[in-house]
């Protein structure tokens, strides 16, 4: 090469380098765009600012692509930023296809899977901002995206070459609310995250991280579609706060128990990614990472943004870190100062911890996860395939999941045969075979849901929960028979020989939570969230389990395609229409008809093969009935004659109790009432305390917290009106025994209806109704005291409740119903209750009501009253101790609320 050629090449290199640096120079820094850096004390961004910044980044960098994943509940656009190399962007659809193909592992031999893993790129999800008051989340996301687009070191280039990163904003609505609320104060040092007047997600606030196996909220649906249908990443990282006191953060691996339906590679995969994270922090001299028993977080629960991924073979990572825009301290916690297996590198107490430190930690952990995925790209892809193919294998053969109850059954069988035996933990093989090799104890091969069950709408709601989580579902194209049982066309079949088998089992089968105590004979260790939640039980759908393979005239539904109830032919009816009240959607029909000025009745007796409570509509409303029928697909029957025993219903003037800052249980009910077309208004303590409630309302609903517990005197939030915008002043006020309860009593005495759910049933005690707490015992001094945790403890679990079917309050329910019970109130009647007209609506009629989860000391529940009605003057009081509206999942018990929301 001559000198001239050398200079030409050198000039070209310099030009390319200059162009490259100019491209990076055009990418605005967070500080240039927002006016402050991500992590500057006393400063928070808003979603409006962040949305504009994301758009600028996508325009400026060829490494970034900004995609809308849908709208939010309040109408904002929710975004995902895809970051990878320019070359990878050109093949992005191919890499997405490979990710999905390996995740599903369908008809994919291992050799072909290896070829795909060699070709593909690791897909890693990183989100931020789900819980908007946990402000590190969205700010670390913004900072990490900027650094990925501008850093030019070898590690970053390797990540860009080997990984496709999905950066997802998890809660735009909350981001704007929190950012604007915090920054409204002009003096930085006076800014505070405290006392936001409303929930930071329109309906459910913090519970937006409890919605992912049912996906009621729009944001959950947006993210669920990416996670379980469209992309199915190998790793997802969900950022949260706060770290345990005396640490900086909690992260993987997590404490026991993990769910027993997982592939073992899920647990070890979390360990591997966790090791990369805390090793990097240690190398960077960033102490304070605690894990395992150092925190309360586990991998048992399904339903969180992170935890639902575990049931889909996605390595889901959670960290909970300290910090925020206001500087804080790390206090002295002596038990956390000494290194151990939970906290190998403790952090020392610090007077001041800055927001920037939390951002730096978070960015380091993001890069640790991404570097792990880049260096282990083919392993990460193949490991997901191995988990999926393992699930298919287990679902294709006889398999016995090793649940705790099976191990306990072995112990009990041996102890029964050997009451004085000492086995040192070892028992003869035959006891194992009697439990683990008994054919009836096998895992199901399939679940069949018949199309002609009592509530087709509820069935489709359940099926769509599975659809939204990427489950393979088959539908019968013709009638078929299995083991002597006939099923109609349109019935659904869910086989367990699929990659997401853990999620299938979790939605249909009971959770078997182990007995978990601090020490033998000691208090119980509270689960991270619920212990049992089986969705099929909560929704009350009819399911047949099959332990053998099933086949028939089935077609496989397209992944992610939602089902609708098919509306059959409905003819004009000269004698009117009958609508079965076992259908939840029957209440939508009733409410729409009432809103249109049509008369609606309920039958007080069984009529033409339908149960008491059936809705009746006159023939003249036929056109409107036809319209609603086409929309909802309700089962509507032409009446042969007008029923003899009818009671006309009218809309009630409904108030739903809430308080300043927002109640999540109330928010869930608010969403439910909107879905079922009930008109209502929110009511706060200040309005209750002013009285004259009957002028405006006929029914007031209380759910969850917001009322003083038994022995309490007030529920207050201590909000300073002077520092609160006037638009929220009506929310401020305290619920007290002295002011609020007398007004509610007057309301009921004048004909009002009070409905209480869960913790709100404590109002029964304040109204001095003749009921007592059933879960007590007598102390030595004769006092009644609550049962201790060593004797009785039932965290969130599904129990079976007996129903008083002869009452209008229980129309549409059978003799038994599954309820979500979370250490819920249980009552016993005082001797005078019957004379006072108190009526039982539900109770536990067995010593073993547990259906799913954990119920220590459940024998104490027998004969306990779970629901009742009590007259108060001209009005009435309803108490439902279990969570009958639990996170809008418990469709099987919605009617216990709906039936009370009409006036005669």
PDB file of N, CA and C in Angstrom, residues 583-670:
ATOM      1  N   UNK A 583     -75.765 -16.280  36.208  1.00  0.00           N
ATOM      2  CA  UNK A 583     -74.863 -15.593  35.290  1.00  0.00           C
ATOM      3  C   UNK A 583     -74.526 -14.202  35.842  1.00  0.00           C
ATOM      4  N   UNK A 584     -73.253 -13.934  36.058  1.00  0.00           N
ATOM      5  CA  UNK A 584     -72.872 -12.606  36.538  1.00  0.00           C
ATOM      6  C   UNK A 584     -73.312 -11.515  35.575  1.00  0.00           C
ATOM      7  N   UNK A 585     -73.191 -11.790  34.272  1.00  0.00           N
ATOM      8  CA  UNK A 585     -73.518 -10.762  33.287  1.00  0.00           C
ATOM      9  C   UNK A 585     -75.013 -10.455  33.234  1.00  0.00           C
ATOM     10  N   UNK A 586     -75.832 -11.274  33.907  1.00  0.00           N
ATOM     11  CA  UNK A 586     -77.255 -10.957  33.992  1.00  0.00           C
ATOM     12  C   UNK A 586     -77.461  -9.612  34.681  1.00  0.00           C
ATOM     13  N   UNK A 587     -76.535  -9.239  35.574  1.00  0.00           N
ATOM     14  CA  UNK A 587     -76.653  -7.964  36.275  1.00  0.00           C
ATOM     15  C   UNK A 587     -76.357  -6.801  35.320  1.00  0.00           C
ATOM     16  N   UNK A 588     -75.500  -7.016  34.329  1.00  0.00           N
ATOM     17  CA  UNK A 588     -75.271  -5.971  33.322  1.00  0.00           C
ATOM     18  C   UNK A 588     -76.562  -5.737  32.553  1.00  0.00           C
ATOM     19  N   UNK A 589     -77.212  -6.834  32.140  1.00  0.00           N
ATOM     20  CA  UNK A 589     -78.482  -6.706  31.431  1.00  0.00           C
ATOM     21  C   UNK A 589     -79.493  -5.958  32.275  1.00  0.00           C
ATOM     22  N   UNK A 590     -79.633  -6.336  33.543  1.00  0.00           N
ATOM     23  CA  UNK A 590     -80.596  -5.672  34.422  1.00  0.00           C
ATOM     24  C   UNK A 590     -80.292  -4.188  34.537  1.00  0.00           C
ATOM     25  N   UNK A 591     -79.012  -3.843  34.708  1.00  0.00           N
ATOM     26  CA  UNK A 591     -78.650  -2.442  34.901  1.00  0.00           C
ATOM     27  C   UNK A 591     -78.856  -1.623  33.631  1.00  0.00           C
ATOM     28  N   UNK A 592     -78.575  -2.215  32.482  1.00  0.00           N
ATOM     29  CA  UNK A 592     -78.795  -1.477  31.227  1.00  0.00           C
ATOM     30  C   UNK A 592     -80.287  -1.268  30.967  1.00  0.00           C
ATOM     31  N   UNK A 593     -81.079  -2.281  31.273  1.00  0.00           N
ATOM     32  CA  UNK A 593     -82.515  -2.142  31.095  1.00  0.00           C
ATOM     33  C   UNK A 593     -83.077  -1.084  32.038  1.00  0.00           C
ATOM     34  N   UNK A 594     -82.640  -1.112  33.292  1.00  0.00           N
ATOM     35  CA  UNK A 594     -83.114  -0.120  34.260  1.00  0.00           C
ATOM     36  C   UNK A 594     -82.719   1.290  33.832  1.00  0.00           C
ATOM     37  N   UNK A 595     -81.487   1.421  33.317  1.00  0.00           N
ATOM     38  CA  UNK A 595     -81.033   2.738  32.861  1.00  0.00           C
ATOM     39  C   UNK A 595     -81.844   3.227  31.666  1.00  0.00           C
ATOM     40  N   UNK A 596     -82.388   2.278  30.893  1.00  0.00           N
ATOM     41  CA  UNK A 596     -83.210   2.626  29.733  1.00  0.00           C
ATOM     42  C   UNK A 596     -84.682   2.813  30.101  1.00  0.00           C
ATOM     43  N   UNK A 597     -85.000   2.714  31.392  1.00  0.00           N
ATOM     44  CA  UNK A 597     -86.366   2.931  31.845  1.00  0.00           C
ATOM     45  C   UNK A 597     -87.266   1.723  31.735  1.00  0.00           C
ATOM     46  N   UNK A 598     -86.674   0.540  31.521  1.00  0.00           N
ATOM     47  CA  UNK A 598     -87.466  -0.692  31.417  1.00  0.00           C
ATOM     48  C   UNK A 598     -87.644  -1.311  32.797  1.00  0.00           C
ATOM     49  N   UNK A 599     -88.766  -1.991  32.989  1.00  0.00           N
ATOM     50  CA  UNK A 599     -89.028  -2.666  34.258  1.00  0.00           C
ATOM     51  C   UNK A 599     -88.273  -3.992  34.309  1.00  0.00           C
ATOM     52  N   UNK A 600     -87.700  -4.285  35.472  1.00  0.00           N
ATOM     53  CA  UNK A 600     -86.984  -5.549  35.681  1.00  0.00           C
ATOM     54  C   UNK A 600     -87.499  -6.170  36.982  1.00  0.00           C
ATOM     55  N   UNK A 601     -87.725  -7.469  36.956  1.00  0.00           N
ATOM     56  CA  UNK A 601     -88.254  -8.181  38.117  1.00  0.00           C
ATOM     57  C   UNK A 601     -87.333  -9.351  38.459  1.00  0.00           C
ATOM     58  N   UNK A 602     -87.472  -9.839  39.697  1.00  0.00           N
ATOM     59  CA  UNK A 602     -86.813 -11.078  40.084  1.00  0.00           C
ATOM     60  C   UNK A 602     -87.861 -12.038  40.643  1.00  0.00           C
ATOM     61  N   UNK A 603     -87.714 -13.300  40.293  1.00  0.00           N
ATOM     62  CA  UNK A 603     -88.645 -14.305  40.770  1.00  0.00           C
ATOM     63  C   UNK A 603     -88.225 -14.771  42.155  1.00  0.00           C
ATOM     64  N   UNK A 604     -89.161 -14.785  43.080  1.00  0.00           N
ATOM     65  CA  UNK A 604     -88.855 -15.206  44.450  1.00  0.00           C
ATOM     66  C   UNK A 604     -88.881 -16.720  44.599  1.00  0.00           C
ATOM     67  N   UNK A 605     -89.288 -17.413  43.553  1.00  0.00           N
ATOM     68  CA  UNK A 605     -89.313 -18.874  43.575  1.00  0.00           C
ATOM     69  C   UNK A 605     -88.663 -19.402  42.302  1.00  0.00           C
ATOM     70  N   UNK A 606     -88.309 -20.674  42.316  1.00  0.00           N
ATOM     71  CA  UNK A 606     -87.823 -21.311  41.101  1.00  0.00           C
ATOM     72  C   UNK A 606     -88.904 -21.225  40.031  1.00  0.00           C
ATOM     73  N   UNK A 607     -88.458 -21.021  38.784  1.00  0.00           N
ATOM     74  CA  UNK A 607     -89.428 -20.824  37.717  1.00  0.00           C
ATOM     75  C   UNK A 607     -88.924 -21.466  36.423  1.00  0.00           C
ATOM     76  N   UNK A 608     -89.740 -22.325  35.848  1.00  0.00           N
ATOM     77  CA  UNK A 608     -89.464 -22.955  34.560  1.00  0.00           C
ATOM     78  C   UNK A 608     -88.047 -23.532  34.489  1.00  0.00           C
ATOM     79  N   UNK A 609     -87.671 -24.237  35.531  1.00  0.00           N
ATOM     80  CA  UNK A 609     -86.373 -24.895  35.559  1.00  0.00           C
ATOM     81  C   UNK A 609     -85.220 -24.016  35.983  1.00  0.00           C
ATOM     82  N   UNK A 610     -85.477 -22.751  36.277  1.00  0.00           N
ATOM     83  CA  UNK A 610     -84.431 -21.819  36.711  1.00  0.00           C
ATOM     84  C   UNK A 610     -84.608 -21.526  38.198  1.00  0.00           C
ATOM     85  N   UNK A 611     -83.520 -21.202  38.904  1.00  0.00           N
ATOM     86  CA  UNK A 611     -83.605 -21.046  40.362  1.00  0.00           C
ATOM     87  C   UNK A 611     -84.246 -19.739  40.777  1.00  0.00           C
ATOM     88  N   UNK A 612     -84.599 -19.672  42.050  1.00  0.00           N
ATOM     89  CA  UNK A 612     -85.101 -18.421  42.625  1.00  0.00           C
ATOM     90  C   UNK A 612     -84.083 -17.317  42.388  1.00  0.00           C
ATOM     91  N   UNK A 613     -84.575 -16.097  42.166  1.00  0.00           N
ATOM     92  CA  UNK A 613     -83.697 -14.971  41.874  1.00  0.00           C
ATOM     93  C   UNK A 613     -83.570 -14.695  40.396  1.00  0.00           C
ATOM     94  N   UNK A 614     -84.132 -15.586  39.562  1.00  0.00           N
ATOM     95  CA  UNK A 614     -84.086 -15.386  38.120  1.00  0.00           C
ATOM     96  C   UNK A 614     -84.700 -14.032  37.753  1.00  0.00           C
ATOM     97  N   UNK A 615     -84.045 -13.336  36.823  1.00  0.00           N
ATOM     98  CA  UNK A 615     -84.567 -12.055  36.352  1.00  0.00           C
ATOM     99  C   UNK A 615     -85.686 -12.302  35.335  1.00  0.00           C
ATOM    100  N   UNK A 616     -86.703 -11.443  35.407  1.00  0.00           N
ATOM    101  CA  UNK A 616     -87.796 -11.507  34.419  1.00  0.00           C
ATOM    102  C   UNK A 616     -87.955 -10.122  33.808  1.00  0.00           C
ATOM    103  N   UNK A 617     -88.085 -10.103  32.465  1.00  0.00           N
ATOM    104  CA  UNK A 617     -88.274  -8.851  31.736  1.00  0.00           C
ATOM    105  C   UNK A 617     -89.483  -9.019  30.827  1.00  0.00           C
ATOM    106  N   UNK A 618     -90.316  -8.015  30.780  1.00  0.00           N
ATOM    107  CA  UNK A 618     -91.537  -8.089  29.989  1.00  0.00           C
ATOM    108  C   UNK A 618     -91.237  -8.047  28.494  1.00  0.00           C
ATOM    109  N   UNK A 619     -92.187  -8.555  27.710  1.00  0.00           N
ATOM    110  CA  UNK A 619     -91.998  -8.675  26.264  1.00  0.00           C
ATOM    111  C   UNK A 619     -91.752  -7.334  25.592  1.00  0.00           C
ATOM    112  N   UNK A 620     -92.332  -6.250  26.127  1.00  0.00           N
ATOM    113  CA  UNK A 620     -92.193  -4.951  25.475  1.00  0.00           C
ATOM    114  C   UNK A 620     -90.753  -4.429  25.475  1.00  0.00           C
ATOM    115  N   UNK A 621     -89.892  -5.025  26.320  1.00  0.00           N
ATOM    116  CA  UNK A 621     -88.473  -4.642  26.319  1.00  0.00           C
ATOM    117  C   UNK A 621     -87.666  -5.504  25.361  1.00  0.00           C
ATOM    118  N   UNK A 622     -88.343  -6.249  24.492  1.00  0.00           N
ATOM    119  CA  UNK A 622     -87.691  -7.235  23.651  1.00  0.00           C
ATOM    120  C   UNK A 622     -86.556  -6.705  22.799  1.00  0.00           C
ATOM    121  N   UNK A 623     -86.727  -5.534  22.198  1.00  0.00           N
ATOM    122  CA  UNK A 623     -85.681  -4.992  21.321  1.00  0.00           C
ATOM    123  C   UNK A 623     -84.392  -4.725  22.104  1.00  0.00           C
ATOM    124  N   UNK A 624     -84.542  -4.164  23.300  1.00  0.00           N
ATOM    125  CA  UNK A 624     -83.357  -3.876  24.130  1.00  0.00           C
ATOM    126  C   UNK A 624     -82.729  -5.176  24.625  1.00  0.00           C
ATOM    127  N   UNK A 625     -83.568  -6.163  24.978  1.00  0.00           N
ATOM    128  CA  UNK A 625     -83.052  -7.459  25.414  1.00  0.00           C
ATOM    129  C   UNK A 625     -82.252  -8.106  24.287  1.00  0.00           C
ATOM    130  N   UNK A 626     -82.754  -8.038  23.065  1.00  0.00           N
ATOM    131  CA  UNK A 626     -82.045  -8.610  21.918  1.00  0.00           C
ATOM    132  C   UNK A 626     -80.684  -7.938  21.728  1.00  0.00           C
ATOM    133  N   UNK A 627     -80.650  -6.629  21.856  1.00  0.00           N
ATOM    134  CA  UNK A 627     -79.403  -5.870  21.692  1.00  0.00           C
ATOM    135  C   UNK A 627     -78.365  -6.287  22.728  1.00  0.00           C
ATOM    136  N   UNK A 628     -78.779  -6.376  23.986  1.00  0.00           N
ATOM    137  CA  UNK A 628     -77.852  -6.749  25.055  1.00  0.00           C
ATOM    138  C   UNK A 628     -77.429  -8.205  24.910  1.00  0.00           C
ATOM    139  N   UNK A 629     -78.361  -9.040  24.503  1.00  0.00           N
ATOM    140  CA  UNK A 629     -78.057 -10.457  24.290  1.00  0.00           C
ATOM    141  C   UNK A 629     -76.951 -10.625  23.258  1.00  0.00           C
ATOM    142  N   UNK A 630     -77.006  -9.885  22.167  1.00  0.00           N
ATOM    143  CA  UNK A 630     -75.979  -9.991  21.134  1.00  0.00           C
ATOM    144  C   UNK A 630     -74.618  -9.531  21.648  1.00  0.00           C
ATOM    145  N   UNK A 631     -74.625  -8.565  22.545  1.00  0.00           N
ATOM    146  CA  UNK A 631     -73.371  -8.041  23.095  1.00  0.00           C
ATOM    147  C   UNK A 631     -72.743  -9.001  24.109  1.00  0.00           C
ATOM    148  N   UNK A 632     -73.583  -9.572  24.971  1.00  0.00           N
ATOM    149  CA  UNK A 632     -73.061 -10.350  26.102  1.00  0.00           C
ATOM    150  C   UNK A 632     -73.131 -11.857  25.896  1.00  0.00           C
ATOM    151  N   UNK A 633     -73.981 -12.318  24.975  1.00  0.00           N
ATOM    152  CA  UNK A 633     -74.123 -13.763  24.789  1.00  0.00           C
ATOM    153  C   UNK A 633     -74.773 -14.451  25.969  1.00  0.00           C
ATOM    154  N   UNK A 634     -75.666 -13.760  26.665  1.00  0.00           N
ATOM    155  CA  UNK A 634     -76.326 -14.344  27.830  1.00  0.00           C
ATOM    156  C   UNK A 634     -77.251 -15.486  27.426  1.00  0.00           C
ATOM    157  N   UNK A 635     -77.436 -16.408  28.354  1.00  0.00           N
ATOM    158  CA  UNK A 635     -78.464 -17.427  28.171  1.00  0.00           C
ATOM    159  C   UNK A 635     -79.795 -16.837  28.618  1.00  0.00           C
ATOM    160  N   UNK A 636     -80.662 -16.604  27.669  1.00  0.00           N
ATOM    161  CA  UNK A 636     -81.969 -16.005  27.939  1.00  0.00           C
ATOM    162  C   UNK A 636     -83.042 -16.969  27.448  1.00  0.00           C
ATOM    163  N   UNK A 637     -84.031 -17.139  28.282  1.00  0.00           N
ATOM    164  CA  UNK A 637     -85.086 -18.127  28.010  1.00  0.00           C
ATOM    165  C   UNK A 637     -86.404 -17.413  27.788  1.00  0.00           C
ATOM    166  N   UNK A 638     -87.138 -17.814  26.724  1.00  0.00           N
ATOM    167  CA  UNK A 638     -88.466 -17.238  26.510  1.00  0.00           C
ATOM    168  C   UNK A 638     -89.429 -17.798  27.570  1.00  0.00           C
ATOM    169  N   UNK A 639     -90.099 -16.923  28.276  1.00  0.00           N
ATOM    170  CA  UNK A 639     -91.021 -17.366  29.333  1.00  0.00           C
ATOM    171  C   UNK A 639     -92.276 -17.976  28.721  1.00  0.00           C
ATOM    172  N   UNK A 640     -92.742 -19.050  29.330  1.00  0.00           N
ATOM    173  CA  UNK A 640     -93.999 -19.669  28.879  1.00  0.00           C
ATOM    174  C   UNK A 640     -95.201 -18.872  29.385  1.00  0.00           C
ATOM    175  N   UNK A 641     -94.995 -18.250  30.553  1.00  0.00           N
ATOM    176  CA  UNK A 641     -96.010 -17.359  31.098  1.00  0.00           C
ATOM    177  C   UNK A 641     -95.333 -16.423  32.092  1.00  0.00           C
ATOM    178  N   UNK A 642     -96.041 -15.388  32.446  1.00  0.00           N
ATOM    179  CA  UNK A 642     -95.488 -14.463  33.439  1.00  0.00           C
ATOM    180  C   UNK A 642     -95.421 -15.185  34.779  1.00  0.00           C
ATOM    181  N   UNK A 643     -94.253 -15.199  35.434  1.00  0.00           N
ATOM    182  CA  UNK A 643     -94.124 -15.897  36.723  1.00  0.00           C
ATOM    183  C   UNK A 643     -95.073 -15.333  37.773  1.00  0.00           C
ATOM    184  N   UNK A 644     -95.480 -16.203  38.692  1.00  0.00           N
ATOM    185  CA  UNK A 644     -96.453 -15.820  39.713  1.00  0.00           C
ATOM    186  C   UNK A 644     -95.854 -14.952  40.811  1.00  0.00           C
ATOM    187  N   UNK A 645     -94.624 -15.255  41.181  1.00  0.00           N
ATOM    188  CA  UNK A 645     -94.041 -14.605  42.360  1.00  0.00           C
ATOM    189  C   UNK A 645     -92.895 -13.693  41.936  1.00  0.00           C
ATOM    190  N   UNK A 646     -93.228 -12.464  41.601  1.00  0.00           N
ATOM    191  CA  UNK A 646     -92.234 -11.510  41.110  1.00  0.00           C
ATOM    192  C   UNK A 646     -92.096 -10.333  42.058  1.00  0.00           C
ATOM    193  N   UNK A 647     -90.879  -9.807  42.113  1.00  0.00           N
ATOM    194  CA  UNK A 647     -90.640  -8.575  42.863  1.00  0.00           C
ATOM    195  C   UNK A 647     -89.868  -7.636  41.947  1.00  0.00           C
ATOM    196  N   UNK A 648     -90.408  -6.459  41.736  1.00  0.00           N
ATOM    197  CA  UNK A 648     -89.732  -5.500  40.868  1.00  0.00           C
ATOM    198  C   UNK A 648     -88.525  -4.907  41.598  1.00  0.00           C
ATOM    199  N   UNK A 649     -87.443  -4.742  40.871  1.00  0.00           N
ATOM    200  CA  UNK A 649     -86.247  -4.128  41.451  1.00  0.00           C
ATOM    201  C   UNK A 649     -86.018  -2.767  40.790  1.00  0.00           C
ATOM    202  N   UNK A 650     -85.402  -1.882  41.539  1.00  0.00           N
ATOM    203  CA  UNK A 650     -85.082  -0.551  41.033  1.00  0.00           C
ATOM    204  C   UNK A 650     -83.636  -0.233  41.393  1.00  0.00           C
ATOM    205  N   UNK A 651     -83.022   0.644  40.615  1.00  0.00           N
ATOM    206  CA  UNK A 651     -81.635   1.014  40.952  1.00  0.00           C
ATOM    207  C   UNK A 651     -81.574   1.657  42.327  1.00  0.00           C
ATOM    208  N   UNK A 652     -80.580   1.275  43.078  1.00  0.00           N
ATOM    209  CA  UNK A 652     -80.374   1.906  44.378  1.00  0.00           C
ATOM    210  C   UNK A 652     -79.392   3.063  44.217  1.00  0.00           C
ATOM    211  N   UNK A 653     -79.544   4.065  45.050  1.00  0.00           N
ATOM    212  CA  UNK A 653     -78.583   5.177  45.063  1.00  0.00           C
ATOM    213  C   UNK A 653     -77.392   4.721  45.905  1.00  0.00           C
ATOM    214  N   UNK A 654     -76.331   4.337  45.221  1.00  0.00           N
ATOM    215  CA  UNK A 654     -75.213   3.648  45.861  1.00  0.00           C
ATOM    216  C   UNK A 654     -74.070   4.611  46.143  1.00  0.00           C
ATOM    217  N   UNK A 655     -73.497   4.492  47.330  1.00  0.00           N
ATOM    218  CA  UNK A 655     -72.254   5.181  47.681  1.00  0.00           C
ATOM    219  C   UNK A 655     -71.210   4.135  48.025  1.00  0.00           C
ATOM    220  N   UNK A 656     -70.016   4.330  47.546  1.00  0.00           N
ATOM    221  CA  UNK A 656     -68.880   3.453  47.850  1.00  0.00           C
ATOM    222  C   UNK A 656     -67.882   4.235  48.680  1.00  0.00           C
ATOM    223  N   UNK A 657     -67.590   3.723  49.860  1.00  0.00           N
ATOM    224  CA  UNK A 657     -66.715   4.436  50.797  1.00  0.00           C
ATOM    225  C   UNK A 657     -65.258   4.373  50.349  1.00  0.00           C
ATOM    226  N   UNK A 658     -64.602   5.523  50.438  1.00  0.00           N
ATOM    227  CA  UNK A 658     -63.167   5.616  50.161  1.00  0.00           C
ATOM    228  C   UNK A 658     -62.589   6.640  51.129  1.00  0.00           C
ATOM    229  N   UNK A 659     -61.297   6.806  51.086  1.00  0.00           N
ATOM    230  CA  UNK A 659     -60.676   7.792  51.967  1.00  0.00           C
ATOM    231  C   UNK A 659     -59.510   8.456  51.257  1.00  0.00           C
ATOM    232  N   UNK A 660     -59.029   9.531  51.829  1.00  0.00           N
ATOM    233  CA  UNK A 660     -57.927  10.297  51.252  1.00  0.00           C
ATOM    234  C   UNK A 660     -56.716   9.381  51.044  1.00  0.00           C
ATOM    235  N   UNK A 661     -56.161   9.430  49.869  1.00  0.00           N
ATOM    236  CA  UNK A 661     -55.035   8.569  49.521  1.00  0.00           C
ATOM    237  C   UNK A 661     -55.466   7.343  48.751  1.00  0.00           C
ATOM    238  N   UNK A 662     -56.730   6.960  48.926  1.00  0.00           N
ATOM    239  CA  UNK A 662     -57.277   5.857  48.147  1.00  0.00           C
ATOM    240  C   UNK A 662     -57.138   4.503  48.805  1.00  0.00           C
ATOM    241  N   UNK A 663     -58.241   3.774  48.807  1.00  0.00           N
ATOM    242  CA  UNK A 663     -58.269   2.395  49.306  1.00  0.00           C
ATOM    243  C   UNK A 663     -58.192   1.445  48.121  1.00  0.00           C
ATOM    244  N   UNK A 664     -57.244   0.510  48.145  1.00  0.00           N
ATOM    245  CA  UNK A 664     -57.143  -0.443  47.044  1.00  0.00           C
ATOM    246  C   UNK A 664     -58.342  -1.385  46.977  1.00  0.00           C
ATOM    247  N   UNK A 665     -58.802  -1.964  48.114  1.00  0.00           N
ATOM    248  CA  UNK A 665     -60.009  -2.796  48.021  1.00  0.00           C
ATOM    249  C   UNK A 665     -61.211  -2.024  47.490  1.00  0.00           C
ATOM    250  N   UNK A 666     -61.365  -0.770  47.905  1.00  0.00           N
ATOM    251  CA  UNK A 666     -62.450   0.050  47.383  1.00  0.00           C
ATOM    252  C   UNK A 666     -62.243   0.313  45.897  1.00  0.00           C
ATOM    253  N   UNK A 667     -61.004   0.515  45.499  1.00  0.00           N
ATOM    254  CA  UNK A 667     -60.706   0.740  44.086  1.00  0.00           C
ATOM    255  C   UNK A 667     -61.047  -0.457  43.220  1.00  0.00           C
ATOM    256  N   UNK A 668     -60.776  -1.647  43.728  1.00  0.00           N
ATOM    257  CA  UNK A 668     -61.159  -2.858  42.988  1.00  0.00           C
ATOM    258  C   UNK A 668     -62.676  -2.905  42.827  1.00  0.00           C
ATOM    259  N   UNK A 669     -63.419  -2.594  43.901  1.00  0.00           N
ATOM    260  CA  UNK A 669     -64.877  -2.614  43.811  1.00  0.00           C
ATOM    261  C   UNK A 669     -65.360  -1.525  42.857  1.00  0.00           C
ATOM    262  N   UNK A 670     -64.705  -0.384  42.875  1.00  0.00           N
ATOM    263  CA  UNK A 670     -65.060   0.689  41.935  1.00  0.00           C
ATOM    264  C   UNK A 670     -64.954   0.182  40.494  1.00  0.00           C
TER     265      UNK A 670
END
